[in-house]
Coordinates of C-alpha atoms and ligand atoms in Angstrom, one line a residue:
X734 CA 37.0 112.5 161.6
X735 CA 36.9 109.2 160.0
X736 CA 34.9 108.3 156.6
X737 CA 32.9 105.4 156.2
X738 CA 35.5 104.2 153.3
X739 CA 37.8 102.5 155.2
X740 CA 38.0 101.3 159.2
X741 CA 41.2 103.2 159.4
X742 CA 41.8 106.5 158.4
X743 CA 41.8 105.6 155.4
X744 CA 45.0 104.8 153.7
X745 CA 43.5 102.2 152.4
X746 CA 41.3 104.0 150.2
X747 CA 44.1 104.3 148.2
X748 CA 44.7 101.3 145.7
X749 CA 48.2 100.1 145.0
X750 CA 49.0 101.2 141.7
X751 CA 50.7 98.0 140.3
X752 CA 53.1 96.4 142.4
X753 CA 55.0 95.0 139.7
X754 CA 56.9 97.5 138.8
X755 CA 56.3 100.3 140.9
X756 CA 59.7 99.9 141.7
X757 CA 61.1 101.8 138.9
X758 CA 58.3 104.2 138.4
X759 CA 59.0 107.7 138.6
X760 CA 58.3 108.9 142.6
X761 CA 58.0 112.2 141.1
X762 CA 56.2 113.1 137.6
X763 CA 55.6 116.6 136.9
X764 CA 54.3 117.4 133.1
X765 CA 53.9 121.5 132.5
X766 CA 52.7 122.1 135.7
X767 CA 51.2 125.4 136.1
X768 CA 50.4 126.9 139.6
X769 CA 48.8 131.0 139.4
X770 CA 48.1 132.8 142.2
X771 CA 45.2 135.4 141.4
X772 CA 45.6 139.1 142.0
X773 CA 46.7 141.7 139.8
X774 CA 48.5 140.7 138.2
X775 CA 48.7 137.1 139.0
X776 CA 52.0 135.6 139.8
X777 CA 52.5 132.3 138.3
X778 CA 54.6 130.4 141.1
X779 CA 55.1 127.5 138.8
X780 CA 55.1 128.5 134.8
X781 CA 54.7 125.2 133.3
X782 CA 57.3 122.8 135.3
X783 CA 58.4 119.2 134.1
X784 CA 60.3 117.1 136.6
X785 CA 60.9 113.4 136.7
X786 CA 62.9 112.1 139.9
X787 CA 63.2 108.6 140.3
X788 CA 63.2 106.1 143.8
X789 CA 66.4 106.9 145.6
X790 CA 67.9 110.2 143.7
X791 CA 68.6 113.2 146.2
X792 CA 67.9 116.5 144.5
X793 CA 68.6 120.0 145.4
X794 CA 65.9 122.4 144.2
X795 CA 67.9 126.1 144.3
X796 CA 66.4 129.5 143.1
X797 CA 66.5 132.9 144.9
X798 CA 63.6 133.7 147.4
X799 CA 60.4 134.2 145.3
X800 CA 61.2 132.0 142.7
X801 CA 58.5 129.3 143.2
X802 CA 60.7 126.8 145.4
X803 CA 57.8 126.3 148.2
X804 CA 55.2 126.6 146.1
X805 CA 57.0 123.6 144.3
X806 CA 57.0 121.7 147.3
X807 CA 53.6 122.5 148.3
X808 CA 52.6 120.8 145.3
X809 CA 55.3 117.5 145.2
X810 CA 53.7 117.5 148.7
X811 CA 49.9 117.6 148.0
X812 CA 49.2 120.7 150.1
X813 CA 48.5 122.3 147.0
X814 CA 47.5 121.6 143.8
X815 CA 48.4 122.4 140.4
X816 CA 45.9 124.6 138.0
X817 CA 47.1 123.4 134.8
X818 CA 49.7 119.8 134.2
X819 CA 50.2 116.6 135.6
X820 CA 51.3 115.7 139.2
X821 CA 52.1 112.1 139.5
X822 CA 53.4 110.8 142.8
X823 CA 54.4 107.5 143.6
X824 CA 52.5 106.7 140.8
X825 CA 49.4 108.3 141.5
X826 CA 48.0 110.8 139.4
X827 CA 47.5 113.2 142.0
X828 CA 44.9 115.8 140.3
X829 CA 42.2 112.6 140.1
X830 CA 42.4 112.1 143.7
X831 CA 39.8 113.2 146.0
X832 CA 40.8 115.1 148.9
X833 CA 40.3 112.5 151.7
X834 CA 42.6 109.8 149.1
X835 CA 45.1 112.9 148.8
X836 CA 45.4 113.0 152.4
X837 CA 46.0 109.4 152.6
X838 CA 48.2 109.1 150.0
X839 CA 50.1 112.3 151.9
X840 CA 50.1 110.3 155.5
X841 CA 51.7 107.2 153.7
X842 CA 53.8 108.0 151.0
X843 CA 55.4 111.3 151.9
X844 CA 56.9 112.8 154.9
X845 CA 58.1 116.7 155.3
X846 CA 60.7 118.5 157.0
X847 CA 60.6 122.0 157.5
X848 CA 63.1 125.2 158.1
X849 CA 60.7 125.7 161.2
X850 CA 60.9 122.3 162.8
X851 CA 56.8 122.4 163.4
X852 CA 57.4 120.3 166.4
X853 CA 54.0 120.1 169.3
X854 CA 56.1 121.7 172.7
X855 CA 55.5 120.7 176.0
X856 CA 55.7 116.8 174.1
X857 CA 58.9 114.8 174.2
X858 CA 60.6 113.7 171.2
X859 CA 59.4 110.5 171.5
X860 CA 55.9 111.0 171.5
X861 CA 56.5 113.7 168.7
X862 CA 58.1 111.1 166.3
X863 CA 55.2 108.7 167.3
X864 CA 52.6 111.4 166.3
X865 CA 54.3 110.4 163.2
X866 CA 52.2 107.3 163.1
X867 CA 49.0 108.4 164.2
X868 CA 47.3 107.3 160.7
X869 CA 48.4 104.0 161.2
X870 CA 46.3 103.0 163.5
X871 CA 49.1 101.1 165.6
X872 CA 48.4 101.1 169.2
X873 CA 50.6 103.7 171.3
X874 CA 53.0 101.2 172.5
X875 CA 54.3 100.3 169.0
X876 CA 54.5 104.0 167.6
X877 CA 56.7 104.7 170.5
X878 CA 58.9 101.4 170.1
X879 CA 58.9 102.7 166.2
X880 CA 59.8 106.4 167.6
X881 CA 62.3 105.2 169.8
X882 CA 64.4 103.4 166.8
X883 CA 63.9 106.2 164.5
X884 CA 65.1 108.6 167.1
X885 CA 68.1 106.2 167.3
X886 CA 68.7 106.4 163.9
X887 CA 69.0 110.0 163.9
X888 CA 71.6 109.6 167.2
X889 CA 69.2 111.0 169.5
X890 CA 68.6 108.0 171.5
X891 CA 69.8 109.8 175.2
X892 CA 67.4 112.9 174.8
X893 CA 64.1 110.8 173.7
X894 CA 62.2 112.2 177.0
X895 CA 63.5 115.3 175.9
X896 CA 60.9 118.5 175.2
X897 CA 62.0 120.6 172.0
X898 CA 62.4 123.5 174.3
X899 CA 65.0 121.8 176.0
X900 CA 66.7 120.6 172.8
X901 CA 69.1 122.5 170.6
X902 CA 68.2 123.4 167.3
X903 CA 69.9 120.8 164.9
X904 CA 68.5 118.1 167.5
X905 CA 65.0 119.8 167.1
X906 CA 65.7 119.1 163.5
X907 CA 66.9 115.5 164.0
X908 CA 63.3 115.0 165.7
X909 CA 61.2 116.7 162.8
X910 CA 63.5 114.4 160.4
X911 CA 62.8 111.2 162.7
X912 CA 59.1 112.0 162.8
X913 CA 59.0 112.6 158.8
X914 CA 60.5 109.2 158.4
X915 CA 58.9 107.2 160.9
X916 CA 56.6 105.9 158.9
X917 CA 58.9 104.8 155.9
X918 CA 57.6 106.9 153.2
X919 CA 59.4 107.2 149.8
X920 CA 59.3 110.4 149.3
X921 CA 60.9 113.0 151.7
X922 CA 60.4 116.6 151.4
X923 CA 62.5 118.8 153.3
X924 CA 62.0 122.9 152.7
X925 CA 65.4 124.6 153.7
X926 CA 66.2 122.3 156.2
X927 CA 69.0 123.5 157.5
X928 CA 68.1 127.4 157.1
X929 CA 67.5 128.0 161.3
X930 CA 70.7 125.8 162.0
X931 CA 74.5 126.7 162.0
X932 CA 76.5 125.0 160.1
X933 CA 77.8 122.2 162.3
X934 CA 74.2 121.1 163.0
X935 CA 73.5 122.0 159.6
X936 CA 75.8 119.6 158.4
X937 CA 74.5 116.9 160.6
X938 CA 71.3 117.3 158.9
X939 CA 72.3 117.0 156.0
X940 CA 74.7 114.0 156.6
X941 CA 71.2 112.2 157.9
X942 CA 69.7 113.4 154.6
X943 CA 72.4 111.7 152.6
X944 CA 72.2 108.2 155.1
X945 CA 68.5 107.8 154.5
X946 CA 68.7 108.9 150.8
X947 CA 71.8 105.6 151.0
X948 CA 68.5 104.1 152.8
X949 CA 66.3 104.3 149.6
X950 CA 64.1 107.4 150.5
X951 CA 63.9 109.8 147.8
X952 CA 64.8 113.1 149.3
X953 CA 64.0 116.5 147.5
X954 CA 66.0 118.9 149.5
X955 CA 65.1 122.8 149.1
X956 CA 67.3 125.5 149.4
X957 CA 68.6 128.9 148.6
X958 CA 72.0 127.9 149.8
X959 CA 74.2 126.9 146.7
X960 CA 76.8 125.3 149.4
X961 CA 74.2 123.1 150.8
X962 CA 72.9 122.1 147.2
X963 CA 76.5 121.6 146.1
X964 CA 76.8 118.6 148.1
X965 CA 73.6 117.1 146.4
X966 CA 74.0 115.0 143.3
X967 CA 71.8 116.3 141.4
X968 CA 70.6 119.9 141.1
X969 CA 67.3 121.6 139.4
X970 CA 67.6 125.4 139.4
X971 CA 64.7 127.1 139.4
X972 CA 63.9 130.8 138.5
X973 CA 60.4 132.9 138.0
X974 CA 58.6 129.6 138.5
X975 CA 60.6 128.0 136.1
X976 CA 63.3 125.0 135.5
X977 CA 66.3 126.8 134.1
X978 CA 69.1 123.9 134.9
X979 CA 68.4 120.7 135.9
X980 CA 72.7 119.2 136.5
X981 CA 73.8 115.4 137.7
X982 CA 76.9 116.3 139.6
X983 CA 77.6 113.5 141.6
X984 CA 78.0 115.8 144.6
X985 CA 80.7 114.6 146.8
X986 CA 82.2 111.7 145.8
Ligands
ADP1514 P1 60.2 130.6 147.2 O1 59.9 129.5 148.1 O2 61.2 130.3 146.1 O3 60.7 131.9 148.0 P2 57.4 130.8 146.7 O4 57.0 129.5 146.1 O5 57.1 131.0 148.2 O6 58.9 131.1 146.4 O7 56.7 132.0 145.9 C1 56.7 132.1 144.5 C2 55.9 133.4 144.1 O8 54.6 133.2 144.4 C3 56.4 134.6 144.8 O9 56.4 135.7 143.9 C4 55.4 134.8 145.9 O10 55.2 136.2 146.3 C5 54.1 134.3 145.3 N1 53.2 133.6 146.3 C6 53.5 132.6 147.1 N2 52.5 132.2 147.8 C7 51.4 133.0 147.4 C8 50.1 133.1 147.8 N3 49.5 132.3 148.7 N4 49.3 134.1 147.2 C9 49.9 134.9 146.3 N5 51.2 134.9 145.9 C10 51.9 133.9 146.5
MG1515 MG1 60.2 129.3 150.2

């Protein structure tokens, strides 16, 4: 469904925040965020998180499993949002937003990757990174001349007729990472990425990760896997919903 606030679907809707110098504005903001899931007791996923990652850092979020990691990226992502704090992304402070804008703003300015790949079966590759653009509004042809570069960029260009079912795992993953990025958000979001994948393919991942990060995405890579976040320059540990260490290590050098 379309609204009646803009002829697309709606990206527009959202206003540019100030060109100038959105450049150096945080891509991430978090102030005491607070995320509590009702029961009895609650749980409370995120107890009172403050984050600031800036255009073109890659950082590992780590914790053990139940320690708030996806329910971080749920909200970095917009799929969720926060009961008590400040979310800013991209500039946009995200808890003023409507729910069609937030959608926008999600189609545009982030892109996901998950341990699941999520890809549509039975559709190549190339038509499931051009799904990638299906907010843009760009007729077919040029999401599948954008798909078809992306998937080159990921070093898939022989399997683009490809089905997932008849692609291996880490190549799965290269399409879900081609069809997060198709679209040239600044923000990627990628939720154990590598956690189906042996290493070898795992690494390949990764290795993309680090190329795009080079590329000026903005990568927040989640993981339980202190090898995988070793290689990350920076590091925010997080434990019972909170940040207990947050480490610029450089990574590899
Ligand atoms: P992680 O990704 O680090 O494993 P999650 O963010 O998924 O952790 O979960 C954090 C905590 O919130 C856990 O204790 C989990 O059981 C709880 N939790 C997550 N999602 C829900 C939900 N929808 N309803 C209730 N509790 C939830
Ligand atoms: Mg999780």
């Amino acid at each position: 469904m379309r609204t009646s606030t803009g002829s697309t679907a709606s990206p527009a809707a959202v206003s540019d925040p100030g060109a100038t110098d959105s450049d150096r504005a945080p891509v991430v903001l978090l102030e005491h965020v607070h995320r509590v899931y009702p029961g009895n007791p609650p749980v409370r996923a995120l107890d009172g998180v403050s984050l600031r990652i800036d255009p073109g850092e890659m950082v590992g979020v780590v914790g053990p499993s139940g320690s708030g990691k996806s329910t971080l990226l749920n909200v970095l992502g917009t799929l969720d949002r926060a009961d008590e704090g400040v979310v800013r992304i991209d500039g946009y402070d995200v808890g003023g937003l409507a729910d069609h804008r937030l959608s926008a703003l999600r189609a545009r300015r982030i892109g996901f990757v998950f341990q699941q790949f999520f890809l549509a079966p039975g559709v190549s590759a190339l038509d499931n990174v051009a799904d990638g653009l299906l907010y843009t509004g760009l007729q077919p042809h040029v999401r599948r001349a954008r798909a078809r570069r992306t998937l080159e960029r990921v070093g898939l260009t022989d399997r683009v007729h490809h089905r997932p079912e008849e692609l291996s795992g880490g190549q799965r993953q290269r399409v879900a990472l081609a069809r997060a990025v198709v679209g040239e958000p600044p923000l990627l979001l990628a939720d154990e990425p590598t956690g189906a994948l042996d290493s070898a393919s795992g690494a390949v991942v990764l290795e993309l990760l680090h190329t795009l990060c080079a590329a000026g995405t903005t990568i927040v890579v989640i993981t339980h896997d202190h090898g995988v976040a070793a290689e990350l320059p920076r590091q925010v540990h997080i434990l019972d919903g909170r940040i207990e260490s947050d480490t610029r290590t450089g990574g590899r050098s």
